[in-house]
PDB file of C-alpha atoms in Angstrom:
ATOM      1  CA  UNK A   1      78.842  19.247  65.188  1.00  0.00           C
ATOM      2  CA  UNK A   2      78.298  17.086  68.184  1.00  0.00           C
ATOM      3  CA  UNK A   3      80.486  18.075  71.036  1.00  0.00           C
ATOM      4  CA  UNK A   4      83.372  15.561  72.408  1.00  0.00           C
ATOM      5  CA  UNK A   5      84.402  14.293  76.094  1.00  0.00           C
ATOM      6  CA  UNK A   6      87.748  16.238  76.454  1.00  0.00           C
ATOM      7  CA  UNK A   7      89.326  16.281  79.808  1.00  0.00           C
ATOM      8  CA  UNK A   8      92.194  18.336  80.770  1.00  0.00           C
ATOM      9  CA  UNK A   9      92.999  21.630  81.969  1.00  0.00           C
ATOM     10  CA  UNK A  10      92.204  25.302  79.927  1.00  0.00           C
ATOM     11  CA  UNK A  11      94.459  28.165  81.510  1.00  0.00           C
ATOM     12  CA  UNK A  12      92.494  31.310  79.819  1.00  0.00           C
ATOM     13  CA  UNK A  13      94.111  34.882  79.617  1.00  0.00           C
ATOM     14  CA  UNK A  14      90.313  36.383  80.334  1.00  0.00           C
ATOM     15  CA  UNK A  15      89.546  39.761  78.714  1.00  0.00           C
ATOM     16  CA  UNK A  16      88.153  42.365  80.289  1.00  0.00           C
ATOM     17  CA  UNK A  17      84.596  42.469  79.299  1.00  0.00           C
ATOM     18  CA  UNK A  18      84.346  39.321  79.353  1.00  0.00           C
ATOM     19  CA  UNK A  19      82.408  37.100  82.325  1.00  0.00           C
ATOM     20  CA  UNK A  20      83.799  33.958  84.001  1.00  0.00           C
ATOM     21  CA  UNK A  21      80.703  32.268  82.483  1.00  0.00           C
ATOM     22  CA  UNK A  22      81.397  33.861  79.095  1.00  0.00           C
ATOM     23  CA  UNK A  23      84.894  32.576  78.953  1.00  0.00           C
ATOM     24  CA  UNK A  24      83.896  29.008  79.623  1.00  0.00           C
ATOM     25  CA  UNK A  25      81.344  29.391  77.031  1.00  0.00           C
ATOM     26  CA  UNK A  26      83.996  30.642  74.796  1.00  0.00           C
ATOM     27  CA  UNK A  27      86.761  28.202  75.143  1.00  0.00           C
ATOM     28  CA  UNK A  28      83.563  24.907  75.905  1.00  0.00           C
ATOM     29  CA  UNK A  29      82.610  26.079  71.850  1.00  0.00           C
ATOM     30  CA  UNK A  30      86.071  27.008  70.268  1.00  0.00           C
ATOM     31  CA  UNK A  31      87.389  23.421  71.690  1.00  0.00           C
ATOM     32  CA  UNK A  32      83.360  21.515  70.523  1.00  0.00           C
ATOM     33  CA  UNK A  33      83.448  20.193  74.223  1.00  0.00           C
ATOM     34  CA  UNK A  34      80.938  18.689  76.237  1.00  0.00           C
ATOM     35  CA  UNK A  35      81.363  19.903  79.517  1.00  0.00           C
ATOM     36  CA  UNK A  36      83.041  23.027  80.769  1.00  0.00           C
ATOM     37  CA  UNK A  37      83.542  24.867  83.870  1.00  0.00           C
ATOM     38  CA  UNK A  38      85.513  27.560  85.823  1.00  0.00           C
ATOM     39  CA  UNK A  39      87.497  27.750  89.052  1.00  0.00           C
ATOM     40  CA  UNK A  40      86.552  31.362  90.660  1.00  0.00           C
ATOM     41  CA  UNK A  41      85.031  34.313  89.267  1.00  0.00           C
ATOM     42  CA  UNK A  42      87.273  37.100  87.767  1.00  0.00           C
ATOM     43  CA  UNK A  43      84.369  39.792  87.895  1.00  0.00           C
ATOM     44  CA  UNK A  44      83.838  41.268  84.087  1.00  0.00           C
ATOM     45  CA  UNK A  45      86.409  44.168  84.512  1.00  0.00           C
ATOM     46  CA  UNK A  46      88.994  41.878  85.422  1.00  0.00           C
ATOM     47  CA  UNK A  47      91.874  40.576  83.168  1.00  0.00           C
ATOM     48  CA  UNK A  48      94.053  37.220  83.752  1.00  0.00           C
ATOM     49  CA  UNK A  49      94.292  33.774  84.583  1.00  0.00           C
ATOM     50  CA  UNK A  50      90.978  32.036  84.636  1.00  0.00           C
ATOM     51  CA  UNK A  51      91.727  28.069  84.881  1.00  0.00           C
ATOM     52  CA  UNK A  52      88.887  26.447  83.097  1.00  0.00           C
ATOM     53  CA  UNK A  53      88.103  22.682  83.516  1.00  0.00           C
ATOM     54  CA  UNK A  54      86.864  20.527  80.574  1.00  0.00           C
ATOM     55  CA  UNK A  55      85.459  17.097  81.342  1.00  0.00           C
ATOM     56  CA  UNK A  56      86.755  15.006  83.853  1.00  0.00           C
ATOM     57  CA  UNK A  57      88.938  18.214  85.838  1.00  0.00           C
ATOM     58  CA  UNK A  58      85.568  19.760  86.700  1.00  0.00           C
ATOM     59  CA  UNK A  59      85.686  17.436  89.783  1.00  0.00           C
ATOM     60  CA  UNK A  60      88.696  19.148  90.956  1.00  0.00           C
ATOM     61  CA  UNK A  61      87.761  22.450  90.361  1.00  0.00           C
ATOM     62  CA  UNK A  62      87.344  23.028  94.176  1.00  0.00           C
ATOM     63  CA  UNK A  63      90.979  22.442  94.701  1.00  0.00           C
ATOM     64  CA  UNK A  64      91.828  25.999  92.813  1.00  0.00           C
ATOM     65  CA  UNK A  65      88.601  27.196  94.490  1.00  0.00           C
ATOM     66  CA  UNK A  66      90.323  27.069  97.684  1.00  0.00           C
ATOM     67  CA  UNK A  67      94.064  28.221  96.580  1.00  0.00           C
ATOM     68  CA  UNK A  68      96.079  31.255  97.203  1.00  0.00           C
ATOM     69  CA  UNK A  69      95.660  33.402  94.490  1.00  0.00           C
ATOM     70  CA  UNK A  70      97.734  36.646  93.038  1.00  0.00           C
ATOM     71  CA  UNK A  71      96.433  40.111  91.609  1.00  0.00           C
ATOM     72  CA  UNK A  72      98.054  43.521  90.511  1.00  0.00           C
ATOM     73  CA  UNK A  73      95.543  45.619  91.092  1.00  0.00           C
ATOM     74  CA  UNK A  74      95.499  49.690  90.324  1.00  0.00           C
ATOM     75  CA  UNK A  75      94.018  51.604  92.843  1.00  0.00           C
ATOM     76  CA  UNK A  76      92.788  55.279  92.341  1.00  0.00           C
ATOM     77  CA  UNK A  77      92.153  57.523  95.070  1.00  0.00           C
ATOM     78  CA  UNK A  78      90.165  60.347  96.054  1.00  0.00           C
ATOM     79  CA  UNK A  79      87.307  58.941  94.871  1.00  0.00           C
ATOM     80  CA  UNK A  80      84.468  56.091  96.110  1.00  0.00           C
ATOM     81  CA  UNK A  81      82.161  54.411  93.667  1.00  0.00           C
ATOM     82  CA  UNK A  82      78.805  52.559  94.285  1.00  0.00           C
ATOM     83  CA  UNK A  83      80.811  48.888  93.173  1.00  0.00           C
ATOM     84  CA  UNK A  84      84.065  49.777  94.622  1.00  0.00           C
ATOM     85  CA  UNK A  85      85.535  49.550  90.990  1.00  0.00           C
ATOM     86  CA  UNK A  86      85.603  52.023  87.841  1.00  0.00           C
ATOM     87  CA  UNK A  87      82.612  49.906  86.524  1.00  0.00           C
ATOM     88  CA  UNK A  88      80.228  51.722  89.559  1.00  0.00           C
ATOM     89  CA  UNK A  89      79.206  55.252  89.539  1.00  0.00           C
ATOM     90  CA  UNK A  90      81.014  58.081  91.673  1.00  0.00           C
ATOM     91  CA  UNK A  91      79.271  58.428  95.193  1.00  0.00           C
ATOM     92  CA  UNK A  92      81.914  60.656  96.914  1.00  0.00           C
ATOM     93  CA  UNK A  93      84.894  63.191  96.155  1.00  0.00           C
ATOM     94  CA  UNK A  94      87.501  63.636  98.472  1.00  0.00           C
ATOM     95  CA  UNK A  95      90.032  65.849  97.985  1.00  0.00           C
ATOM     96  CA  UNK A  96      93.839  64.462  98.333  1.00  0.00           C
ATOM     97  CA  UNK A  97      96.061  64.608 100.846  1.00  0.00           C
ATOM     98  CA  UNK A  98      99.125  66.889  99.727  1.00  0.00           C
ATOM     99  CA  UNK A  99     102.764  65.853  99.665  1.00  0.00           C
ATOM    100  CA  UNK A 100     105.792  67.500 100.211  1.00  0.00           C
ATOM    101  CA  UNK A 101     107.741  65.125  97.379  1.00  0.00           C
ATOM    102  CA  UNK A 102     107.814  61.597  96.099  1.00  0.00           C
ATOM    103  CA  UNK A 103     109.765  60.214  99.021  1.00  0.00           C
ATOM    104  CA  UNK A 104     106.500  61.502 101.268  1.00  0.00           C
ATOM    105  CA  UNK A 105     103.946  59.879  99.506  1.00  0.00           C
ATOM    106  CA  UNK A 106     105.681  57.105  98.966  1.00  0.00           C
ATOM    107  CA  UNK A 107     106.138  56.513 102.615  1.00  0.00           C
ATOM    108  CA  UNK A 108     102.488  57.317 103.477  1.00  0.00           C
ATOM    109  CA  UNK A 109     101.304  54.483 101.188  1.00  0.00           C
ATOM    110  CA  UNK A 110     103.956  51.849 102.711  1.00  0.00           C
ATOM    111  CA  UNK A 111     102.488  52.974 105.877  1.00  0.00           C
ATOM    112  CA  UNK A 112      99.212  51.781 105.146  1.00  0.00           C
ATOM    113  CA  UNK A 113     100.088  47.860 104.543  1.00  0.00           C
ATOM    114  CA  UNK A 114     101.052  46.394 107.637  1.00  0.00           C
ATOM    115  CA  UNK A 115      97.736  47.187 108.951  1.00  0.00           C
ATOM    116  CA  UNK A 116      96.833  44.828 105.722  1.00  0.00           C
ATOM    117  CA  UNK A 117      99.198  42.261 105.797  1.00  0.00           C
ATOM    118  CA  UNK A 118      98.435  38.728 107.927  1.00  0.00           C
ATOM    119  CA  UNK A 119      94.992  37.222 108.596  1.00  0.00           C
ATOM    120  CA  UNK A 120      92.453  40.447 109.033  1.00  0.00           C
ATOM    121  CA  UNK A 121      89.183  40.809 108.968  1.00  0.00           C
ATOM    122  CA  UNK A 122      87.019  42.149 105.093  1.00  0.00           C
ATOM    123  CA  UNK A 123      82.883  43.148 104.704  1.00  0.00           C
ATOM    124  CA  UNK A 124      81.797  41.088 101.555  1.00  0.00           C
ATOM    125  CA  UNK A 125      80.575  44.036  98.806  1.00  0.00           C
ATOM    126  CA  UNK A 126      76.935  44.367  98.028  1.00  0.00           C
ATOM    127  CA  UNK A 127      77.910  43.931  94.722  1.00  0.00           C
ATOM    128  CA  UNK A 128      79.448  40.470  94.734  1.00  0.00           C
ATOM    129  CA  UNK A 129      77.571  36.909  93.958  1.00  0.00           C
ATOM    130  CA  UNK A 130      77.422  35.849  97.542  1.00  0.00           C
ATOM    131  CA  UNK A 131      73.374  34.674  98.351  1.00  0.00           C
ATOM    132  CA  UNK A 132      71.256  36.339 100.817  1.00  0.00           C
ATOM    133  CA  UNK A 133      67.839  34.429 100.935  1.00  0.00           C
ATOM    134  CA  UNK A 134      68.984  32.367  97.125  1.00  0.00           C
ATOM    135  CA  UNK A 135      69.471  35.523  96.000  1.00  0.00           C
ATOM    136  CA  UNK A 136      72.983  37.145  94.937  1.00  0.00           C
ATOM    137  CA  UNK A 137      73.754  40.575  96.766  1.00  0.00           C
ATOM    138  CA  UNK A 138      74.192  41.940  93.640  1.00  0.00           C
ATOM    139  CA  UNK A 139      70.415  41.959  92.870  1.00  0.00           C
ATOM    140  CA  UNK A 140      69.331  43.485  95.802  1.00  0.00           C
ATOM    141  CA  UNK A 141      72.644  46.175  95.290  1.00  0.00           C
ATOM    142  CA  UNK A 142      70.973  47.111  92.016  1.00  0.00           C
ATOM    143  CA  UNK A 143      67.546  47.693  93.756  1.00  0.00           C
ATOM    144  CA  UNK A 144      69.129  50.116  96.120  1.00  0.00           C
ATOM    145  CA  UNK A 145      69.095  47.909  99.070  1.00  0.00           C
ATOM    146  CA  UNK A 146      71.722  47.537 101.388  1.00  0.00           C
ATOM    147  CA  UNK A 147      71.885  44.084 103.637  1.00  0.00           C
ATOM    148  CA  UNK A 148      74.029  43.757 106.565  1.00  0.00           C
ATOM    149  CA  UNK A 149      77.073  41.762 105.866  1.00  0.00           C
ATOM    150  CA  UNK A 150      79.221  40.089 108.297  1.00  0.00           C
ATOM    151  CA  UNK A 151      82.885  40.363 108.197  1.00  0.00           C
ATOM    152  CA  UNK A 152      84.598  37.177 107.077  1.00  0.00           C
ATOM    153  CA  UNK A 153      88.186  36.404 108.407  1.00  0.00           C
ATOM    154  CA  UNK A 154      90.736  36.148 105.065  1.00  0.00           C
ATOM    155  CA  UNK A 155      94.560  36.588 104.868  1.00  0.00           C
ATOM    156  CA  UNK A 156      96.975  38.952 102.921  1.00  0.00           C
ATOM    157  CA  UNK A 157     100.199  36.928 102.215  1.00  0.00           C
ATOM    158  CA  UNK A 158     101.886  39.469 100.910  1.00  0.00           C
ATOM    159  CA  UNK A 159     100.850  42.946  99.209  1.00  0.00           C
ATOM    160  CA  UNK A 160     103.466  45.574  97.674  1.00  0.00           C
ATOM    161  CA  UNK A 161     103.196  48.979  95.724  1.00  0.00           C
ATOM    162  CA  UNK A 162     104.671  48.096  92.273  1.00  0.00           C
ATOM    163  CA  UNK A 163     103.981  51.855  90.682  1.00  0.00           C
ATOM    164  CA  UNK A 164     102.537  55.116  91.964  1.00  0.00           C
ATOM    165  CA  UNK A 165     101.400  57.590  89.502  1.00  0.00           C
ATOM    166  CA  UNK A 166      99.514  59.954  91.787  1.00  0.00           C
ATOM    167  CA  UNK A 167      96.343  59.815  92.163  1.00  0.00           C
ATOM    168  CA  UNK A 168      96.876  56.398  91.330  1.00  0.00           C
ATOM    169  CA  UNK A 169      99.017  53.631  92.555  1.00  0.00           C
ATOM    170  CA  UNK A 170      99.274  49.999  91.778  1.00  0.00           C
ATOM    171  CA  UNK A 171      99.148  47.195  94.283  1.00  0.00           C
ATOM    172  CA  UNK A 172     100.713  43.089  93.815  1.00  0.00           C
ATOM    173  CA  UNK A 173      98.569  41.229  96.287  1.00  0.00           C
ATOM    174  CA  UNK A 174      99.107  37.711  97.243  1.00  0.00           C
ATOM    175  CA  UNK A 175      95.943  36.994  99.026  1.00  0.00           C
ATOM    176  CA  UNK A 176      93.787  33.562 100.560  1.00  0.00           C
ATOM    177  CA  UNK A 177      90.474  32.691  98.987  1.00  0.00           C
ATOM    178  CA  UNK A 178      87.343  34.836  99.646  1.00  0.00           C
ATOM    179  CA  UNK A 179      89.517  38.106  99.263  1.00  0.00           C
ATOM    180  CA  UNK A 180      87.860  40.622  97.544  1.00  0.00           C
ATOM    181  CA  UNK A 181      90.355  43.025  96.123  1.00  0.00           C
ATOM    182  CA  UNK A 182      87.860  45.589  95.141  1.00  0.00           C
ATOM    183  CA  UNK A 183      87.145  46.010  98.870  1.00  0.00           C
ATOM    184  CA  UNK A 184      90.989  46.150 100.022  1.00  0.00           C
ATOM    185  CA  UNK A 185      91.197  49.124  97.682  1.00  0.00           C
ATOM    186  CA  UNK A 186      88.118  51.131  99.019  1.00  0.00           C
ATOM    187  CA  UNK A 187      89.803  50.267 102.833  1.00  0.00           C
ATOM    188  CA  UNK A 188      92.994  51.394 101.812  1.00  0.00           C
ATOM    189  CA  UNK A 189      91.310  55.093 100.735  1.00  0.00           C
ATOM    190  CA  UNK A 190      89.321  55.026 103.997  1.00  0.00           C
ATOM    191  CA  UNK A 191      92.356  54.569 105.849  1.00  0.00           C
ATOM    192  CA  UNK A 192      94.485  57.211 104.296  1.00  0.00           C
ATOM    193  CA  UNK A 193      91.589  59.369 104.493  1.00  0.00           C
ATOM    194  CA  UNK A 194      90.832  60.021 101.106  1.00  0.00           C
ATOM    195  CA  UNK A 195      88.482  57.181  99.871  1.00  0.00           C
ATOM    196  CA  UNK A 196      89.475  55.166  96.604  1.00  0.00           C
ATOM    197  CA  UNK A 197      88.330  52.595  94.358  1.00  0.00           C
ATOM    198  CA  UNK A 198      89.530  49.782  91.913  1.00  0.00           C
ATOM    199  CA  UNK A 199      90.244  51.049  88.144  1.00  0.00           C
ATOM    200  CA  UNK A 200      92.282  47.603  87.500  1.00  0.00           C
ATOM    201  CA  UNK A 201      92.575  44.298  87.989  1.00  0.00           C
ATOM    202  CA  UNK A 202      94.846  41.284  86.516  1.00  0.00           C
ATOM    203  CA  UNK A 203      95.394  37.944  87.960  1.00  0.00           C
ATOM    204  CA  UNK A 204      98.810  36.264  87.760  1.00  0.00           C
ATOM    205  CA  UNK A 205      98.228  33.355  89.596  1.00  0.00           C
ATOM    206  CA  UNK A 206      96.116  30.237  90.665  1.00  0.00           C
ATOM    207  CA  UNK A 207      97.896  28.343  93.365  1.00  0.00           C
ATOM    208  CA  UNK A 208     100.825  26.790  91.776  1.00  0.00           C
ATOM    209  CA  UNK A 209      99.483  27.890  87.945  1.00  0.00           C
ATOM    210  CA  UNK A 210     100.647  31.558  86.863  1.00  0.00           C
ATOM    211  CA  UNK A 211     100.021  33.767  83.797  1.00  0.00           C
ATOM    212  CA  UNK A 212     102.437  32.803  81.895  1.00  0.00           C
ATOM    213  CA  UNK A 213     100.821  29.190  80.851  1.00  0.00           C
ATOM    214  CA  UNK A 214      97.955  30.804  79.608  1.00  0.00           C
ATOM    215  CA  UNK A 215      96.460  31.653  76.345  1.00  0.00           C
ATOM    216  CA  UNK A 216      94.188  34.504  74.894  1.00  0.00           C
ATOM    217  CA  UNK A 217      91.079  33.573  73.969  1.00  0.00           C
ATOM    218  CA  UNK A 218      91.570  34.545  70.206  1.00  0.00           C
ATOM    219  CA  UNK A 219      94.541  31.495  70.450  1.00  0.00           C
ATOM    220  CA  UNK A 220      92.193  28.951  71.055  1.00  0.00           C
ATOM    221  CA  UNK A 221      89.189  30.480  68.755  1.00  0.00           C
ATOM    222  CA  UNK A 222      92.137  30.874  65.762  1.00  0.00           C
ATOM    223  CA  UNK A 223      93.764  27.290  66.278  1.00  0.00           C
ATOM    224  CA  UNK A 224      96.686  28.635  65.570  1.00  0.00           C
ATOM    225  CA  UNK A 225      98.286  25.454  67.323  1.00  0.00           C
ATOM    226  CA  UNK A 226      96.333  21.764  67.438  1.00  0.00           C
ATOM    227  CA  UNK A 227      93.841  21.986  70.512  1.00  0.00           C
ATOM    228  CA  UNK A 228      95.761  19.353  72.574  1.00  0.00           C
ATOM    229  CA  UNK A 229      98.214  22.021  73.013  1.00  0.00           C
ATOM    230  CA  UNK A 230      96.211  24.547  75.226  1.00  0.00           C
ATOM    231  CA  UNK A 231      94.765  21.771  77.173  1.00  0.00           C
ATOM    232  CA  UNK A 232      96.583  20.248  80.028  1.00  0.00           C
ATOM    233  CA  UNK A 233      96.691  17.206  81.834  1.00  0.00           C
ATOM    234  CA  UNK A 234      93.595  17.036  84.326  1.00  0.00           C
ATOM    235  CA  UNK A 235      96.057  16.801  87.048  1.00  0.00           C
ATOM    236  CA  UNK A 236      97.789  19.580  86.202  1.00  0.00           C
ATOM    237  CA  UNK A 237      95.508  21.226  89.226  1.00  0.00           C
ATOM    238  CA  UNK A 238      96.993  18.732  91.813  1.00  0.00           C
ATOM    239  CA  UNK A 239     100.612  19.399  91.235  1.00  0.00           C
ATOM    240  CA  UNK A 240     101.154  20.357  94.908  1.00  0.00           C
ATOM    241  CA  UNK A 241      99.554  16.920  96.334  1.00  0.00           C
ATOM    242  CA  UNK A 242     101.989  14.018  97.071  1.00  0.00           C
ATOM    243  CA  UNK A 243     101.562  11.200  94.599  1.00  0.00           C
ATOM    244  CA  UNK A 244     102.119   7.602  94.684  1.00  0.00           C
ATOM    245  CA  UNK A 245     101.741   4.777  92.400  1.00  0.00           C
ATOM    246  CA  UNK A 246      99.504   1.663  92.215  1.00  0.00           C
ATOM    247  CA  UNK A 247      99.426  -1.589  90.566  1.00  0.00           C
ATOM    248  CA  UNK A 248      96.832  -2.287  88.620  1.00  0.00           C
ATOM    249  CA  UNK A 249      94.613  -4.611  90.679  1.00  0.00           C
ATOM    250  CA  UNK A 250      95.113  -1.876  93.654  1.00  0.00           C
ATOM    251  CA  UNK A 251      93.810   0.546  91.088  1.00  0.00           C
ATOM    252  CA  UNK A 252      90.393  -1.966  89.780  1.00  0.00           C
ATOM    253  CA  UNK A 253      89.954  -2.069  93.562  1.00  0.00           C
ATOM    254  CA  UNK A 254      90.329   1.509  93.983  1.00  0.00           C
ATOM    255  CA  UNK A 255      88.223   1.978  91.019  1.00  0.00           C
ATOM    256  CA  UNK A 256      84.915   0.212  92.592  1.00  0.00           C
ATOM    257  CA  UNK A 257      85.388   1.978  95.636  1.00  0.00           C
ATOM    258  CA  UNK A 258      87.364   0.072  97.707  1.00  0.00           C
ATOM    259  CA  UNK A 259      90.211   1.147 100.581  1.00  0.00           C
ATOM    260  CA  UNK A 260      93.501  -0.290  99.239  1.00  0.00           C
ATOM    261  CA  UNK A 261      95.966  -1.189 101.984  1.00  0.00           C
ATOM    262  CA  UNK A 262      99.546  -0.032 101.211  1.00  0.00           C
ATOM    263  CA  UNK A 263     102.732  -1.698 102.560  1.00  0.00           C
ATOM    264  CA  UNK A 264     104.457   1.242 102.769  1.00  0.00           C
ATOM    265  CA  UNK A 265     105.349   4.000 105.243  1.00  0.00           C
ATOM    266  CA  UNK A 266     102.288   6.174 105.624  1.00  0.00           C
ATOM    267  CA  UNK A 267     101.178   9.677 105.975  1.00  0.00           C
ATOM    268  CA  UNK A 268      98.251  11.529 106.743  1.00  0.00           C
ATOM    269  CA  UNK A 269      97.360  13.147 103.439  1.00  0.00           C
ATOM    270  CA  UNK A 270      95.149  13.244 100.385  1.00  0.00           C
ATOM    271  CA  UNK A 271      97.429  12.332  97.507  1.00  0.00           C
ATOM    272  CA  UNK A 272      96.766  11.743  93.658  1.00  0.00           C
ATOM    273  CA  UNK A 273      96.999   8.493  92.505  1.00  0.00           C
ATOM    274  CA  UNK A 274      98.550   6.696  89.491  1.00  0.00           C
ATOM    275  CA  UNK A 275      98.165   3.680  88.001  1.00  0.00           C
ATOM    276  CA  UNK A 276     101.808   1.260  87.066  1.00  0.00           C
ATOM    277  CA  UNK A 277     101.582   2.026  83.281  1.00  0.00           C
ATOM    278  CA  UNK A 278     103.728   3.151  80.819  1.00  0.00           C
ATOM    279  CA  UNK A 279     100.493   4.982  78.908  1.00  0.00           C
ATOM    280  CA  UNK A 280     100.555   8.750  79.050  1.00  0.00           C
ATOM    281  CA  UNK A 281      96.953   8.861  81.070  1.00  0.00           C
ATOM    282  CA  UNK A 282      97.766   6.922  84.125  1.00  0.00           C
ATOM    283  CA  UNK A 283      96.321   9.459  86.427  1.00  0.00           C
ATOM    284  CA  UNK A 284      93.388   7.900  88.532  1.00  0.00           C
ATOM    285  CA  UNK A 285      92.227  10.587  90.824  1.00  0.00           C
ATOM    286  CA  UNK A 286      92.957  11.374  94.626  1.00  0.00           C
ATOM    287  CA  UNK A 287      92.339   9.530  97.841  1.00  0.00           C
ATOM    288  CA  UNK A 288      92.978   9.811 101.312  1.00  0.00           C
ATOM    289  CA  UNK A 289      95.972   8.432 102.866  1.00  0.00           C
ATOM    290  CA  UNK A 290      94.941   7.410 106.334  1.00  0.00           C
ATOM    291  CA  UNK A 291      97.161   4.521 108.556  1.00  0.00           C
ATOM    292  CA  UNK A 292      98.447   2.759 105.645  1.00  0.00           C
ATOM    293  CA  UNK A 293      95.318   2.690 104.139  1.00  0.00           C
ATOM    294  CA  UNK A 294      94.010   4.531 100.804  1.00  0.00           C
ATOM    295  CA  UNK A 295      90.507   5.966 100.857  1.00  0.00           C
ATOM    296  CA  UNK A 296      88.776   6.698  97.355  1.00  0.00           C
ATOM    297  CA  UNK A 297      88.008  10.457  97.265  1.00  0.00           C
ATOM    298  CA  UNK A 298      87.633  11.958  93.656  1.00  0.00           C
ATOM    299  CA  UNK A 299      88.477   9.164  90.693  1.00  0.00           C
ATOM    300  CA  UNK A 300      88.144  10.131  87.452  1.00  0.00           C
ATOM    301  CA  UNK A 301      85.979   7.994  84.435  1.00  0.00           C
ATOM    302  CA  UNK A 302      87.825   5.290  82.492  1.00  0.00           C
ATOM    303  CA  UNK A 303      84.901   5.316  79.866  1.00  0.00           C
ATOM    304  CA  UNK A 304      85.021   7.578  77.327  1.00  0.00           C
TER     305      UNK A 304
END
C-alpha cells in the first residue's frame, strides 16, 4: 500500500525494549505514513512519552528537542554497572550504609538533592549517542575504550524521592535538555558513598505534553479508534508560543517568503501564525516577531 502525507502530532507510550527509532518505525507503518520522526531519544530500557512527528511537524521537532522534560526514575544502590543502568554489567559492589530506622534513611537521601537541584555541572556517559570523531561514544564504549568527556552545564528544576524501598528508591526529576538521568543516579551513589545505578526509567512529560495524551503502541497497531484520533494537530508542539492571526494576502506574502509588516503593538518573539479562516487547518507555521515586523521562520506545505 503506498504510504500517505499525514501531518500531525503522535504522542507514543514507548515500551521498554523498544528504540526511539523502532517506535517511529512502528507508529510511520501502523498509520501507512510517509515520513516519520522522533523528538529525543528514550534509550531502549526506557518507558513513556516519546512525541513522534509525522509529515509536516518534523520541522518542529527541535522545539521539544530543546524543552524541559520529566522522568521517575528508580535508582538502586550499592551497586555500579558498566552503562550506568540495569541493562550494563556489574563493575563494583559496595556494601550499604546502615540505618538506624526509616526516618534516618530517609533524611540521608533528602540530604543528597540540594547538591542536585539548580544549574550544575554532568560528564556525558560513554554509553550515550553523542559523536566523538562521527562516531557515537557508544561504539568506542563497547570496544573498551574510554574518551575523555567534558562536563556540560544542565539544570535540575526540580527532583523529589517519590518511594524508597531500600536498596532502592525512586526519584521524579524535572530536568533541562541534555540531562542524562542514568548519570544523576550513578552521582547520587557516589555521593552517598555507596555507588548506584538506574534499574528504571519513565517519562511523563515533553514540555507542555504529559503522559496522559499518549497511546500504547498496540492502540495505534489495533485501530481500535479511527487514526485521526491519535494524531494531533502539528501545532500541538507550539502551544507555549504566542500566536496571532493573518489575513490572507499577509499569509500568500508570508508564504513566498516575505516580512509582513503588522499594525499592531509588537513584541520581540517567535510566534505561530494563523491564517483568517474558518477551516480547521489554518495553522501556517512560526515567524519572528521583530519591530512590528514578521519574519518567515518555519512554514509548513500547503500542497498535499
Amino acid at each position: 500500500m503506498k504510504s500517505v502525507r499525514i501531518d500531525g502530532v503522535v504522542l507514543l507510550d514507548k515500551p521498554s525494549g523498544m528504540s526511539s527509532q523502532g517506535a517511529v518505525t512502528a507508529v510511520k507503518r501502523a498509520l501507512n505514513a510517509d515520513k516519520a520522526g522522533h523528538t529525543g531519544t528514550l534509550d531502549p530500557m526506557a518507558t513513556g512519552l516519546l512525541p513522534i512527528c509525522l509529515g509536516e511537524a518534523t520541522k518542529y521537532s527541535q522545539d521539544l528537542l530543546d524543552a524541559d522534560k520529566t522522568y521517575i526514575a528508580q535508582v538502586k544502590f550499592g551497586q555500579c554497572t558498566d552503562t550506568g543502568d540495569a541493562e550494563g554489567l556489574v563493575t563494583q559492589e559496595f556494601p550499604l550504609p546502615i540505618f538506624t530506622d526509616e526516618a534516618a534513611l530517609r533524611f540521608a537521601l533528602d540530604a543528597l538533592l540540594p547538591e542536585f537541584t539548580g544549574p550544575i555541572s554532568q560528564v556525558p556517559p560513554m554509553y550515550s549517542a553523542l559523536k566523538r570523531d562521527g562516531k557515537p561514544l557508544y561504539e568506542y564504549a563497547r570496544a573498551g575504550v574510554e574518551l575523555e568527556r567534558a562536563a556540560r552545564e544542565i539544570t535540575i528544576h526540580a527532583i523529589r524521592w517519590t518511594n524508597i524501598q531500600w536498596p532502592e528508591a525512586t526519584l521524579e526529576v524535572s530536568c533541562s535538555k541534555g540531562t542524562y538521568i542514568r548519570v544523576l543516579a550513578e552521582d547520587l551513589g557516589k555521593t552517598l558513598g555507596c555507588g548506584a545505578h538506574l534499574v528504571g526509567l519513565r517519562r511523563t512529560e515533553v514540555g507542555h505534553l504529559n503522559l496522559e495524551q499518549s497511546f500504547t503502541i498496540e492502540n495505534i497497531q489495533q485501530g481500535l479508534q479511527e487514526s485521526s484520533s491519535y494524531i494531533l494537530p502539528v501545532d500541538a508542539l507550539l502551544q507555549t508560543l504566542p500566536h496571532l492571526t493573518i489575513d490572507e494576502q499577509q499569509a500568500k506574502r508570508l508564504g513566498l517568503g516575505q516580512r509582513v509588516p503588522l499594525s499592531i503593538p509588537s513584541i520581540e518573539a517567535l510566534v505561530r501564525i494563523y491564517r483568517a479562516t474558518a477551516a480547521p487547518h489554518n495553522f501556517i507555521g512560526t515567524a519572528d516577531w521583530r519591530s512590528g515586523v514578521l519574519h518567515p521562520k518555519r512554514l509548513i506545505s500547503q500542497t498535499s
